[in-house]
Amino acid sequence: MKFDVLTLFPEMFEQLNMSIIGRAREKKLIEVNLVNIRDFSKDKHKKVDDTPYGGGAGMVMRPDVVYEAYKSINKENAKVIYMSPQGKKLNQKKVEELAKQEHIIILCGHYEGIDQRVIDKIVDEEISIGDYVLTGGELPAMVLIDAVSRYSDGVIAKESREEESFANNMLEYPQYTRPEIFEGVKVPEVLLSGHHKNIDKWREEEALKITKRKRPDILNT
Ligand code: 4GY
């Protein structure tokens, strides 16, 4: 899986050098290429935004600069995604679907947004990570990259994906590790039994209980 990210703030993506995603990049299991939109400004002050036509607060990213940045990317078979609260809400099903793509280009807006003409020209799909407004599309882009990358071979164990929350429309069963007694509370006895059939059964029951209690809305959806 390859991601190209169009952003005014590539430094924000340091996060993706760490932990599981950082390791996946080192191993070339995924590729994340950051494109600084500012590099494509032809202005002598490297200006990338301007005041909105019609008036109003803030600044709008210029379409010509964004388009030049977009054209610099090699985009055979790529899907272009714009992170925006106006987009379709991201969920695990959508993540799984996106993971089938070989190349995703993510456009990150900032300030009051991007001139609509370049959005209409280059964007295939608008995606939101939730109903709240952020200062830019960078954090949502990282959320998307993280969630989708987990489906690339070798990034995490396939079993981890099969047992986790939202797999089979269920939340995950609770996890325990050492010590066996923490602040007077013992680990559930069955997990120490070594009886795998009983353990599987217990975990399934717990998952069902938790889902009914916390997220009845996702059961059988
Ligand atoms: N929520 N889900 C979101 C967001 C910030 C101005 C357009 C969100 O995806 N993106 O809040 N984005 C705005 C900032 C330009 C995007």
Short mmCIF file of C-alpha atoms and ligand atoms in Angstrom, two decimals:
data_model
loop_
_atom_site.label_atom_id
_atom_site.label_comp_id
_atom_site.label_asym_id
_atom_site.label_seq_id
_atom_site.Cartn_x
_atom_site.Cartn_y
_atom_site.Cartn_z
CA MET A 1 0.00 0.00 0.00
CA LYS A 2 1.25 3.42 -0.96
CA PHE A 3 0.00 6.71 0.48
CA ASP A 4 0.83 10.14 -0.93
CA VAL A 5 -0.18 12.97 1.37
CA LEU A 6 -0.69 16.51 0.11
CA THR A 7 -0.24 18.85 3.08
CA LEU A 8 1.05 22.24 4.17
CA PHE A 9 2.39 20.66 7.37
CA PRO A 10 4.45 17.54 6.61
CA GLU A 11 6.17 17.88 10.02
CA MET A 12 2.91 16.84 11.67
CA PHE A 13 3.38 13.32 10.26
CA GLU A 14 6.37 12.50 12.52
CA GLN A 15 3.95 10.26 14.39
CA LEU A 16 4.09 7.83 11.46
CA ASN A 17 7.81 7.21 12.08
CA MET A 18 6.96 5.46 15.33
CA SER A 19 5.71 2.18 16.71
CA ILE A 20 3.94 -0.27 14.41
CA ILE A 21 3.51 2.11 11.47
CA GLY A 22 7.12 3.31 11.72
CA ARG A 23 8.31 -0.28 11.66
CA ALA A 24 6.03 -1.13 8.73
CA ARG A 25 7.53 1.76 6.75
CA GLU A 26 11.09 0.67 7.57
CA LYS A 27 10.26 -2.81 6.33
CA LYS A 28 8.66 -1.31 3.18
CA LEU A 29 5.37 -3.03 3.97
CA ILE A 30 3.72 0.34 3.40
CA GLU A 31 4.95 3.57 1.86
CA VAL A 32 4.04 7.07 3.06
CA ASN A 33 5.21 9.93 0.86
CA LEU A 34 4.66 13.47 2.12
CA VAL A 35 4.23 16.21 -0.46
CA ASN A 36 4.57 19.78 0.84
CA ILE A 37 2.00 21.86 -1.04
CA ARG A 38 4.02 25.01 -0.29
CA ASP A 39 6.84 23.74 -2.54
CA PHE A 40 4.49 24.29 -5.49
CA SER A 41 3.76 27.95 -4.87
CA LYS A 42 5.11 30.12 -7.67
CA ASP A 43 4.80 33.23 -5.52
CA LYS A 44 8.05 34.81 -4.35
CA HIS A 45 6.82 34.65 -0.74
CA LYS A 46 5.67 31.02 -1.20
CA LYS A 47 2.10 32.07 -0.54
CA VAL A 48 -0.44 29.25 -0.68
CA ASP A 49 -3.65 30.87 0.53
CA ASP A 50 -5.71 34.00 -0.01
CA THR A 51 -8.82 35.74 1.29
CA PRO A 52 -12.20 34.24 0.40
CA TYR A 53 -14.17 35.74 -2.49
CA GLY A 54 -17.40 37.13 -1.09
CA GLY A 55 -15.72 38.03 2.17
CA GLY A 56 -15.67 36.33 5.53
CA ALA A 57 -13.15 35.14 8.06
CA GLY A 58 -9.88 33.33 7.45
CA MET A 59 -7.95 32.20 4.43
CA VAL A 60 -8.62 29.72 1.65
CA MET A 61 -6.01 27.48 0.02
CA ARG A 62 -5.46 28.42 -3.62
CA PRO A 63 -6.57 25.85 -6.21
CA ASP A 64 -3.62 26.39 -8.57
CA VAL A 65 -1.01 25.60 -5.90
CA VAL A 66 -2.87 22.50 -4.72
CA TYR A 67 -3.27 21.36 -8.35
CA GLU A 68 0.44 21.75 -9.10
CA ALA A 69 1.25 19.67 -6.01
CA TYR A 70 -1.25 17.02 -7.11
CA LYS A 71 0.21 16.88 -10.65
CA SER A 72 3.66 16.13 -9.21
CA ILE A 73 2.41 12.76 -7.97
CA ASN A 74 2.57 9.64 -10.11
CA LYS A 75 -1.04 8.53 -9.88
CA GLU A 76 -1.77 5.39 -11.84
CA ASN A 77 -4.69 3.56 -10.19
CA ALA A 78 -4.73 6.01 -7.28
CA LYS A 79 -7.81 7.08 -5.36
CA VAL A 80 -7.84 10.70 -4.15
CA ILE A 81 -9.40 11.26 -0.75
CA TYR A 82 -10.17 14.63 0.85
CA MET A 83 -10.39 14.61 4.65
CA SER A 84 -13.36 16.76 5.66
CA PRO A 85 -16.22 16.82 8.15
CA GLN A 86 -18.52 16.88 5.10
CA GLY A 87 -17.33 13.43 4.02
CA LYS A 88 -18.73 9.99 4.58
CA LYS A 89 -18.04 8.84 8.14
CA LEU A 90 -15.12 6.43 8.43
CA ASN A 91 -15.78 3.02 9.97
CA GLN A 92 -14.07 -0.38 9.96
CA LYS A 93 -15.99 -1.53 6.89
CA LYS A 94 -14.80 1.53 4.95
CA VAL A 95 -11.24 0.95 6.21
CA GLU A 96 -11.34 -2.63 4.95
CA GLU A 97 -12.60 -1.44 1.58
CA LEU A 98 -9.85 1.19 1.26
CA ALA A 99 -7.23 -1.42 2.16
CA LYS A 100 -7.95 -3.09 -1.20
CA GLN A 101 -6.57 -0.02 -3.01
CA GLU A 102 -2.92 -0.12 -4.00
CA HIS A 103 -2.41 3.65 -3.95
CA ILE A 104 -4.22 6.35 -1.97
CA ILE A 105 -3.62 10.08 -2.30
CA ILE A 106 -4.84 12.08 0.70
CA LEU A 107 -5.51 15.79 0.43
CA CYS A 108 -5.31 17.74 3.69
CA GLY A 109 -6.97 21.13 3.99
CA HIS A 110 -6.15 23.82 6.52
CA TYR A 111 -7.49 27.27 7.49
CA GLU A 112 -11.02 27.75 6.08
CA GLY A 113 -10.47 25.02 3.53
CA ILE A 114 -9.51 24.59 -0.12
CA ASP A 115 -10.99 26.37 -3.16
CA GLN A 116 -13.91 24.18 -4.27
CA ARG A 117 -12.81 24.08 -7.92
CA VAL A 118 -9.73 21.95 -7.27
CA ILE A 119 -11.68 19.69 -4.90
CA ASP A 120 -14.23 19.08 -7.67
CA LYS A 121 -11.44 18.49 -10.17
CA ILE A 122 -9.25 15.97 -8.35
CA VAL A 123 -11.09 14.39 -5.40
CA ASP A 124 -12.75 10.96 -5.78
CA GLU A 125 -14.05 10.65 -2.26
CA GLU A 126 -14.54 12.82 0.81
CA ILE A 127 -14.08 11.10 4.16
CA SER A 128 -14.74 12.31 7.71
CA ILE A 129 -13.33 10.77 10.87
CA GLY A 130 -16.24 12.09 12.96
CA ASP A 131 -18.69 14.89 13.53
CA TYR A 132 -16.40 17.55 14.97
CA VAL A 133 -14.22 20.21 13.37
CA LEU A 134 -10.44 20.15 13.50
CA THR A 135 -7.91 22.78 12.43
CA GLY A 136 -6.72 20.69 9.50
CA GLY A 137 -6.97 17.39 7.68
CA GLU A 138 -3.58 16.14 8.91
CA LEU A 139 -4.75 14.30 12.03
CA PRO A 140 -7.61 12.68 10.08
CA ALA A 141 -5.11 11.64 7.36
CA MET A 142 -2.95 9.96 10.01
CA VAL A 143 -6.01 8.21 11.43
CA LEU A 144 -6.83 6.88 7.98
CA ILE A 145 -3.27 5.78 7.22
CA ASP A 146 -2.99 4.02 10.57
CA ALA A 147 -6.30 2.17 10.27
CA VAL A 148 -5.77 1.13 6.62
CA SER A 149 -2.12 0.11 7.09
CA ARG A 150 -3.12 -2.53 9.62
CA TYR A 151 -4.53 -4.49 6.67
CA SER A 152 -1.24 -4.64 4.76
CA ASP A 153 0.47 -8.03 5.04
CA GLY A 154 3.00 -8.23 7.84
CA VAL A 155 2.05 -4.97 9.60
CA ILE A 156 0.17 -6.80 12.34
CA ALA A 157 -0.76 -10.45 12.79
CA LYS A 158 -3.85 -11.34 10.76
CA GLU A 159 -5.30 -12.95 13.91
CA SER A 160 -5.18 -9.58 15.70
CA ARG A 161 -7.52 -8.15 13.08
CA GLU A 162 -9.87 -11.09 13.22
CA GLU A 163 -10.37 -10.92 16.98
CA GLU A 164 -10.44 -7.18 17.51
CA SER A 165 -13.30 -4.77 18.02
CA PHE A 166 -15.76 -4.50 15.13
CA ALA A 167 -14.70 -7.82 13.62
CA ASN A 168 -17.95 -9.85 13.43
CA ASN A 169 -19.87 -6.77 14.62
CA MET A 170 -18.66 -7.27 18.17
CA LEU A 171 -16.45 -5.44 20.60
CA GLU A 172 -13.40 -7.21 21.89
CA TYR A 173 -13.28 -9.41 24.99
CA PRO A 174 -11.23 -8.05 27.93
CA GLN A 175 -7.49 -8.75 28.07
CA TYR A 176 -5.36 -9.62 31.10
CA THR A 177 -1.65 -10.04 31.74
CA ARG A 178 0.67 -10.38 34.76
CA PRO A 179 0.50 -9.94 37.70
CA GLU A 180 -2.05 -12.63 38.49
CA ILE A 181 -3.36 -10.50 41.37
CA PHE A 182 -3.47 -6.71 40.95
CA GLU A 183 -4.70 -4.57 43.87
CA GLY A 184 -6.49 -7.60 45.23
CA VAL A 185 -8.22 -8.41 41.93
CA LYS A 186 -7.50 -11.82 40.41
CA VAL A 187 -7.37 -12.65 36.69
CA PRO A 188 -10.47 -14.63 35.65
CA GLU A 189 -9.78 -18.26 36.63
CA VAL A 190 -10.64 -19.74 33.21
CA LEU A 191 -7.74 -17.85 31.56
CA LEU A 192 -5.27 -19.68 33.85
CA SER A 193 -6.82 -23.09 33.16
CA GLY A 194 -5.07 -23.81 29.86
CA HIS A 195 -8.41 -25.19 28.64
CA HIS A 196 -8.64 -23.54 25.22
CA LYS A 197 -12.21 -24.50 24.42
CA ASN A 198 -13.42 -23.01 27.70
CA ILE A 199 -11.31 -19.92 27.15
CA ASP A 200 -12.76 -19.36 23.66
CA LYS A 201 -16.28 -19.83 25.01
CA TRP A 202 -15.67 -17.41 27.89
CA ARG A 203 -14.22 -14.78 25.57
CA GLU A 204 -17.16 -15.05 23.19
CA GLU A 205 -19.63 -14.64 26.05
CA GLU A 206 -17.72 -11.65 27.43
CA ALA A 207 -17.57 -10.02 24.00
CA LEU A 208 -21.31 -10.41 23.62
CA LYS A 209 -22.00 -9.01 27.12
CA ILE A 210 -19.73 -6.00 26.53
CA THR A 211 -21.25 -5.30 23.13
CA LYS A 212 -24.80 -5.47 24.51
CA ARG A 213 -23.85 -3.13 27.34
CA LYS A 214 -21.65 -0.60 25.49
CA ARG A 215 -22.58 -0.70 21.81
CA PRO A 216 -25.93 -2.44 21.25
CA ASP A 217 -26.17 -0.44 18.01
CA ILE A 218 -23.44 -2.47 16.27
CA LEU A 219 -24.92 -5.91 17.04
CA ASN A 220 -26.26 -7.54 13.87
CA THR A 221 -25.68 -4.54 11.65
N1 4GY B 1 -13.69 15.80 11.21
N2 4GY B 1 -12.83 14.46 9.51
C1 4GY B 1 -12.07 16.48 9.49
C2 4GY B 1 -11.81 17.88 9.83
C3 4GY B 1 -10.59 19.89 9.22
C4 4GY B 1 -10.38 23.07 7.18
C5 4GY B 1 -11.09 21.23 5.69
C6 4GY B 1 -12.92 15.61 10.15
O1 4GY B 1 -11.98 14.60 8.49
N3 4GY B 1 -11.52 15.83 8.48
O2 4GY B 1 -12.33 18.39 10.80
N4 4GY B 1 -10.98 18.53 8.99
C7 4GY B 1 -10.96 20.85 8.13
C8 4GY B 1 -10.13 22.08 8.28
C9 4GY B 1 -10.26 22.45 5.85
C10 4GY B 1 -10.81 20.25 6.76
#
